[in-house]
Tab-separated table of C-alpha atoms and ligand atoms in Angstrom:
chain	number	residue	atom	x	y	z
A	51	UNK	CA	-18.812	-63.312	11.442
A	52	UNK	CA	-20.640	-62.177	8.292
A	53	UNK	CA	-19.264	-58.642	8.226
A	54	UNK	CA	-20.752	-57.802	4.825
A	55	UNK	CA	-24.324	-58.576	5.967
A	56	UNK	CA	-23.770	-56.596	9.154
A	57	UNK	CA	-22.619	-53.428	7.389
A	58	UNK	CA	-25.334	-53.806	4.726
A	59	UNK	CA	-27.878	-53.940	7.549
A	60	UNK	CA	-26.320	-50.861	9.170
A	61	UNK	CA	-26.482	-48.983	5.887
A	62	UNK	CA	-30.254	-49.620	5.761
A	63	UNK	CA	-30.801	-48.730	9.408
A	64	UNK	CA	-29.113	-45.320	9.213
A	65	UNK	CA	-31.179	-44.139	6.204
A	66	UNK	CA	-33.890	-42.363	8.297
A	67	UNK	CA	-31.181	-40.172	9.837
A	68	UNK	CA	-30.352	-38.319	6.618
A	69	UNK	CA	-31.363	-34.694	7.031
A	70	UNK	CA	-30.931	-34.606	10.822
A	71	UNK	CA	-27.395	-33.161	10.893
A	72	UNK	CA	-25.575	-30.282	9.176
A	73	UNK	CA	-22.668	-30.266	6.742
A	74	UNK	CA	-19.728	-28.141	8.002
A	75	UNK	CA	-20.184	-24.737	6.403
A	76	UNK	CA	-17.545	-22.691	8.204
A	77	UNK	CA	-15.116	-23.940	5.538
A	78	UNK	CA	-16.906	-22.650	2.387
A	79	UNK	CA	-15.149	-25.146	0.105
A	80	UNK	CA	-16.747	-27.988	2.102
A	81	UNK	CA	-20.230	-26.487	2.348
A	82	UNK	CA	-21.278	-27.740	-1.095
A	83	UNK	CA	-20.732	-31.452	-0.375
A	84	UNK	CA	-23.796	-33.607	-1.066
A	85	UNK	CA	-25.036	-34.475	2.463
A	86	UNK	CA	-26.837	-37.666	1.449
A	87	UNK	CA	-23.777	-39.887	1.311
A	88	UNK	CA	-22.652	-42.774	3.471
A	89	UNK	CA	-19.773	-45.217	3.317
A	90	UNK	CA	-18.266	-47.718	5.696
A	91	UNK	CA	-15.233	-49.983	5.280
A	92	UNK	CA	-13.723	-52.613	7.574
A	93	UNK	CA	-10.141	-53.738	6.885
A	94	UNK	CA	-8.922	-56.948	8.501
A	95	UNK	CA	-5.295	-57.854	9.254
A	96	UNK	CA	-4.961	-59.970	6.104
A	97	UNK	CA	-6.092	-57.007	3.985
A	98	UNK	CA	-9.632	-58.261	3.360
A	99	UNK	CA	-12.009	-55.319	3.067
A	100	UNK	CA	-15.778	-55.148	3.517
A	101	UNK	CA	-17.427	-51.980	2.229
A	102	UNK	CA	-20.854	-50.482	1.828
A	103	UNK	CA	-21.941	-47.198	0.219
A	104	UNK	CA	-19.650	-44.712	-1.537
A	105	UNK	CA	-16.429	-46.286	-0.302
A	106	UNK	CA	-14.430	-45.081	-3.318
A	107	UNK	CA	-15.483	-41.445	-2.970
A	108	UNK	CA	-12.741	-39.163	-1.692
A	109	UNK	CA	-13.571	-36.755	1.130
A	110	UNK	CA	-11.682	-34.185	3.171
A	111	UNK	CA	-10.027	-36.000	6.095
A	112	UNK	CA	-9.812	-32.806	8.187
A	113	UNK	CA	-9.059	-33.669	11.829
A	114	UNK	CA	-8.453	-37.342	11.134
A	115	UNK	CA	-5.035	-36.108	9.966
A	116	UNK	CA	-4.336	-35.263	13.633
A	117	UNK	CA	-3.899	-38.990	14.347
A	118	UNK	CA	-1.091	-39.182	11.809
A	119	UNK	CA	0.708	-36.000	12.820
A	120	UNK	CA	0.502	-37.055	16.486
A	121	UNK	CA	1.970	-40.450	15.550
A	122	UNK	CA	5.001	-38.883	13.883
A	123	UNK	CA	5.552	-36.319	16.633
A	124	UNK	CA	5.383	-39.014	19.320
A	125	UNK	CA	7.747	-41.202	17.313
A	126	UNK	CA	10.401	-38.480	17.144
A	127	UNK	CA	9.972	-36.648	20.443
A	128	UNK	CA	8.711	-39.466	22.685
A	129	UNK	CA	7.827	-38.216	26.190
A	130	UNK	CA	9.484	-34.823	25.545
A	131	UNK	CA	6.431	-33.992	23.441
A	132	UNK	CA	4.398	-33.583	26.629
A	133	UNK	CA	6.351	-30.510	27.674
A	134	UNK	CA	4.441	-28.588	24.963
A	135	UNK	CA	1.134	-30.473	24.871
A	136	UNK	CA	-1.063	-32.458	27.270
A	137	UNK	CA	-3.027	-35.691	26.960
A	138	UNK	CA	-6.210	-34.934	28.874
A	139	UNK	CA	-9.687	-34.507	27.331
A	140	UNK	CA	-10.564	-30.838	26.864
A	141	UNK	CA	-14.332	-31.015	27.407
A	142	UNK	CA	-14.414	-27.988	25.110
A	143	UNK	CA	-15.193	-27.344	21.432
A	144	UNK	CA	-12.424	-28.206	18.967
A	145	UNK	CA	-11.491	-24.606	18.277
A	146	UNK	CA	-11.938	-23.117	21.756
A	147	UNK	CA	-9.591	-20.296	22.795
A	148	UNK	CA	-10.677	-19.988	26.418
A	149	UNK	CA	-8.976	-23.039	27.917
A	150	UNK	CA	-5.755	-22.281	26.055
A	151	UNK	CA	-5.567	-18.860	27.693
A	152	UNK	CA	-6.231	-20.273	31.177
A	153	UNK	CA	-3.633	-22.964	30.685
A	154	UNK	CA	-0.827	-20.680	29.525
A	155	UNK	CA	-0.797	-21.676	25.879
A	156	UNK	CA	-0.340	-25.418	26.467
A	157	UNK	CA	-3.034	-27.325	24.527
A	158	UNK	CA	-4.882	-30.029	26.430
A	159	UNK	CA	-4.256	-32.728	23.828
A	160	UNK	CA	-3.066	-33.330	20.232
A	161	UNK	CA	-6.611	-33.739	18.853
A	162	UNK	CA	-8.039	-30.282	19.473
A	163	UNK	CA	-7.027	-27.684	16.903
A	164	UNK	CA	-4.518	-25.906	19.151
A	165	UNK	CA	-2.887	-29.257	19.886
A	166	UNK	CA	-2.600	-30.265	16.244
A	167	UNK	CA	-1.229	-26.831	15.288
A	168	UNK	CA	1.349	-27.221	18.046
A	169	UNK	CA	2.248	-30.700	16.779
A	170	UNK	CA	2.700	-29.283	13.267
A	171	UNK	CA	5.151	-26.785	14.749
A	172	UNK	CA	7.069	-29.644	16.423
A	173	UNK	CA	7.188	-31.532	13.107
A	174	UNK	CA	8.466	-28.423	11.305
A	175	UNK	CA	11.301	-28.246	13.864
A	176	UNK	CA	12.080	-31.897	13.386
A	177	UNK	CA	12.012	-31.928	9.583
A	178	UNK	CA	13.555	-28.464	9.178
A	179	UNK	CA	11.021	-26.771	6.873
A	180	UNK	CA	7.335	-26.368	6.006
A	181	UNK	CA	7.700	-28.344	2.792
A	182	UNK	CA	9.542	-31.215	4.461
A	183	UNK	CA	6.993	-31.395	7.295
A	184	UNK	CA	4.125	-31.501	4.802
A	185	UNK	CA	5.823	-34.044	2.535
A	186	UNK	CA	6.933	-36.407	5.302
A	187	UNK	CA	3.441	-36.525	6.802
A	188	UNK	CA	2.009	-37.211	3.348
A	189	UNK	CA	4.578	-39.969	2.711
A	190	UNK	CA	3.710	-41.564	6.054
A	191	UNK	CA	-0.015	-41.501	5.252
A	192	UNK	CA	0.615	-43.023	1.821
A	193	UNK	CA	2.698	-45.756	3.404
A	194	UNK	CA	0.170	-46.761	6.088
A	195	UNK	CA	-2.658	-46.605	3.524
A	196	UNK	CA	-0.582	-48.464	0.967
A	197	UNK	CA	-1.931	-45.955	-1.542
A	198	UNK	CA	0.400	-43.538	-3.302
A	199	UNK	CA	-2.290	-41.459	-5.027
A	200	UNK	CA	-3.271	-39.495	-1.900
A	201	UNK	CA	-3.015	-35.697	-2.161
A	202	UNK	CA	-4.206	-32.476	-0.584
A	203	UNK	CA	-6.967	-30.327	-2.094
A	204	UNK	CA	-5.491	-26.840	-2.520
A	205	UNK	CA	-8.913	-25.197	-2.895
A	206	UNK	CA	-10.012	-26.554	0.510
A	207	UNK	CA	-6.705	-25.574	2.162
A	208	UNK	CA	-6.965	-22.031	0.729
A	209	UNK	CA	-10.591	-21.755	1.838
A	210	UNK	CA	-9.579	-22.773	5.373
A	211	UNK	CA	-6.833	-20.142	5.405
A	212	UNK	CA	-9.191	-17.446	4.133
A	213	UNK	CA	-11.600	-18.133	6.998
A	214	UNK	CA	-8.991	-19.408	9.450
A	215	UNK	CA	-9.172	-16.535	11.937
A	216	UNK	CA	-9.805	-18.780	14.912
A	217	UNK	CA	-6.996	-21.203	14.121
A	218	UNK	CA	-4.662	-18.252	13.544
A	219	UNK	CA	-5.803	-16.852	16.897
A	220	UNK	CA	-5.003	-20.173	18.604
A	221	UNK	CA	-1.541	-20.187	17.037
A	222	UNK	CA	-0.936	-16.547	17.993
A	223	UNK	CA	-1.992	-17.269	21.562
A	224	UNK	CA	0.462	-20.176	21.783
A	225	UNK	CA	3.171	-17.980	20.257
A	226	UNK	CA	2.521	-15.322	22.908
A	227	UNK	CA	3.160	-17.993	25.569
A	228	UNK	CA	6.370	-19.104	23.812
A	229	UNK	CA	4.818	-22.418	22.906
A	230	UNK	CA	5.182	-22.094	19.121
A	231	UNK	CA	8.601	-21.841	17.473
A	232	UNK	CA	7.846	-21.149	13.808
A	233	UNK	CA	5.906	-18.348	12.121
A	234	UNK	CA	2.176	-18.510	12.805
A	235	UNK	CA	1.112	-18.351	9.128
A	236	UNK	CA	3.590	-21.054	8.129
A	237	UNK	CA	2.484	-23.483	10.838
A	238	UNK	CA	-1.231	-22.930	10.267
A	239	UNK	CA	-0.735	-23.191	6.492
A	240	UNK	CA	0.802	-26.667	6.827
A	241	UNK	CA	-1.836	-27.697	9.377
A	242	UNK	CA	-4.553	-26.770	6.818
A	243	UNK	CA	-2.801	-28.703	4.046
A	244	UNK	CA	-2.849	-31.835	6.195
A	245	UNK	CA	-6.525	-31.277	7.028
A	246	UNK	CA	-7.285	-30.863	3.297
A	247	UNK	CA	-5.905	-34.300	2.350
A	248	UNK	CA	-8.511	-36.355	0.519
A	249	UNK	CA	-9.039	-40.055	1.169
A	250	UNK	CA	-11.867	-42.568	1.105
A	251	UNK	CA	-13.086	-45.105	3.675
A	252	UNK	CA	-11.067	-47.929	2.066
A	253	UNK	CA	-7.810	-45.996	2.421
A	254	UNK	CA	-8.506	-44.747	5.934
A	255	UNK	CA	-9.626	-48.069	7.409
A	256	UNK	CA	-6.447	-49.622	5.924
A	257	UNK	CA	-4.408	-46.792	7.459
A	258	UNK	CA	-5.638	-47.676	10.955
A	259	UNK	CA	-4.107	-51.168	10.980
A	260	UNK	CA	-0.803	-50.131	12.579
A	261	UNK	CA	-2.783	-48.763	15.536
A	262	UNK	CA	-4.807	-51.971	15.844
A	263	UNK	CA	-1.585	-54.004	15.848
A	264	UNK	CA	0.781	-52.400	18.398
A	265	UNK	CA	2.480	-50.079	15.892
A	266	UNK	CA	3.267	-52.705	13.238
A	267	UNK	CA	1.475	-52.927	9.892
A	268	UNK	CA	0.137	-56.513	9.873
A	269	UNK	CA	0.198	-56.708	6.066
A	270	UNK	CA	3.654	-55.306	5.278
A	271	UNK	CA	5.274	-55.967	8.701
A	272	UNK	CA	6.586	-52.384	8.695
A	273	UNK	CA	7.144	-51.186	12.256
A	274	UNK	CA	6.067	-47.552	12.542
A	275	UNK	CA	6.030	-46.944	16.295
A	276	UNK	CA	6.566	-48.876	19.544
A	277	UNK	CA	3.724	-50.839	21.209
A	278	UNK	CA	3.796	-48.338	24.048
A	279	UNK	CA	3.361	-45.396	21.625
A	280	UNK	CA	0.505	-47.224	19.859
A	281	UNK	CA	-1.151	-47.795	23.246
A	282	UNK	CA	-0.940	-44.100	24.039
A	283	UNK	CA	-2.314	-42.942	20.675
A	284	UNK	CA	-5.272	-45.320	21.074
A	285	UNK	CA	-5.844	-44.028	24.598
A	286	UNK	CA	-5.891	-40.409	23.426
A	287	UNK	CA	-8.241	-41.369	20.575
A	288	UNK	CA	-10.592	-42.961	23.097
A	289	UNK	CA	-10.535	-40.047	25.535
A	290	UNK	CA	-10.087	-37.053	23.199
A	291	UNK	CA	-10.967	-38.177	19.652
A	292	UNK	CA	-14.374	-36.506	19.498
A	293	UNK	CA	-13.773	-33.182	21.246
A	294	UNK	CA	-16.482	-32.418	23.807
A	295	UNK	CA	-18.415	-35.516	22.677
A	296	UNK	CA	-15.536	-37.922	23.421
A	297	UNK	CA	-17.278	-39.337	26.487
A	298	UNK	CA	-20.458	-39.778	24.491
A	299	UNK	CA	-18.589	-41.607	21.701
A	300	UNK	CA	-16.919	-43.951	24.217
A	301	UNK	CA	-20.318	-44.505	25.866
A	302	UNK	CA	-22.145	-45.357	22.645
A	303	UNK	CA	-19.401	-46.905	20.493
A	304	UNK	CA	-16.677	-48.065	22.873
A	305	UNK	CA	-13.722	-47.921	20.483
A	306	UNK	CA	-10.738	-45.584	20.075
A	307	UNK	CA	-11.779	-43.238	17.266
A	308	UNK	CA	-11.103	-39.882	15.634
A	309	UNK	CA	-13.518	-37.717	13.704
A	310	UNK	CA	-13.091	-34.903	11.195
A	311	UNK	CA	-15.493	-32.169	10.100
A	312	UNK	CA	-15.423	-33.646	6.588
A	313	UNK	CA	-17.730	-36.309	8.067
A	314	UNK	CA	-15.201	-39.118	8.397
A	315	UNK	CA	-14.539	-41.162	11.530
A	316	UNK	CA	-11.746	-43.715	11.917
A	317	UNK	CA	-11.902	-46.359	14.619
A	318	UNK	CA	-9.712	-49.177	15.829
A	319	UNK	CA	-10.763	-52.637	16.993
A	320	UNK	CA	-7.562	-53.715	18.769
A	321	UNK	CA	-5.947	-56.856	17.352
A	322	UNK	CA	-8.766	-57.205	14.812
A	323	UNK	CA	-9.401	-54.439	12.254
A	324	UNK	CA	-9.395	-50.808	11.178
A	325	UNK	CA	-12.724	-49.102	10.431
A	326	UNK	CA	-13.709	-45.930	8.637
A	327	UNK	CA	-17.194	-44.479	8.227
A	328	UNK	CA	-18.113	-41.348	6.329
A	329	UNK	CA	-21.263	-39.298	6.127
A	330	UNK	CA	-21.021	-35.491	5.824
A	331	UNK	CA	-23.834	-34.339	8.132
A	332	UNK	CA	-22.451	-33.415	11.548
A	333	UNK	CA	-23.900	-33.265	15.060
A	334	UNK	CA	-23.604	-30.178	17.282
A	335	UNK	CA	-20.053	-31.084	18.351
A	336	UNK	CA	-18.811	-31.375	14.758
A	337	UNK	CA	-18.734	-35.179	14.510
A	338	UNK	CA	-20.486	-37.200	11.786
A	339	UNK	CA	-23.975	-37.881	13.105
A	340	UNK	CA	-24.674	-40.903	10.920
A	341	UNK	CA	-21.085	-42.120	11.177
A	342	UNK	CA	-21.319	-42.215	14.966
A	343	UNK	CA	-24.643	-44.069	14.807
A	344	UNK	CA	-23.224	-46.573	12.312
A	345	UNK	CA	-20.320	-47.339	14.632
A	346	UNK	CA	-22.667	-47.713	17.582
A	347	UNK	CA	-24.764	-50.193	15.592
A	348	UNK	CA	-21.580	-52.006	14.564
A	349	UNK	CA	-20.301	-52.573	18.104
A	350	UNK	CA	-23.817	-53.470	19.307
A	351	UNK	CA	-24.278	-56.062	16.559
A	352	UNK	CA	-20.779	-57.571	16.718
A	353	UNK	CA	-19.845	-57.171	20.385
A	354	UNK	CA	-16.533	-55.753	19.088
A	355	UNK	CA	-16.107	-52.873	21.509
A	356	UNK	CA	-13.162	-52.729	23.889
A	357	UNK	CA	-15.492	-52.941	26.881
B	297	LIG	N1	-9.442	-28.005	9.598
B	297	LIG	C1	-10.487	-27.983	10.567
B	297	LIG	C2	-10.350	-26.770	11.440
B	297	LIG	O1	-9.257	-26.420	11.758
B	297	LIG	C3	-10.439	-29.246	11.358
B	297	LIG	C4	-11.577	-29.405	12.347
B	297	LIG	C5	-12.125	-30.798	12.433
B	297	LIG	O2	-12.028	-31.590	11.514
B	297	LIG	O3	-12.677	-31.115	13.487
B	297	LIG	O4	-11.268	-26.135	11.806
């Protein structure tokens, strides 16, 4: 298949959509991003990459980091993880407090904010400190991306903390139900640092390969997780990766995927490739509007959906 022509075509077809979404502005440090940007990269199992647009430009990964923290938590806690967190779609906005109260402080899944904050807490227990939990997640991301330059943007993390009342409320609510072991500010602080990591579409599509290949990096042969754990992470990406638009993403795109409010979306074509698209304007549910459309066009043109 001529992947380069296909993504070039997609890049032309999405152009009329610029201006129809909104850049995330609830994190002031992200509000100033130029909205008129688009990038898409495909990474195949032999490392070949096809890119279009600003594929070298770094952006804030935000909730895409939840895929990586979930991976590590599942690796270390296995099924025990599900005593503190579920794996059902929430059908609610990413930062909703209501469901968490009804469900006694147990987050529906690892990809809503409460779930990822809870996972951060589990990783802090496992690694023994805030610093170790942050560093080990970063090392893991560098390893799966095969890029050792990746770092967090402290200005973005601080901006999130300054306006992080909702995330702090979620953590406090879990703490009140005895479903958070460490101090609220410490856990949320590390969660924000992971969200503030900066990567580009080349790095992120490369980072998805272990999930497309049953937990093993097809380029380095490093085994990160078991095939069964990889299956479960893909399943949760498919059912919960886009908050209350997860059904819509499965309907239009048909791939396991995870979005972030920085405008990035990662997706997995099982046994074939990792994909990342980025465009900062978001739809009403906080997912990249143009990124979602680009992925829909991709699976329509190539037939590479899981359905
Ligand atoms: N750091 C963001 C928040 O907690 C992540 C949300 C997202 O990317 O969907 O609000």
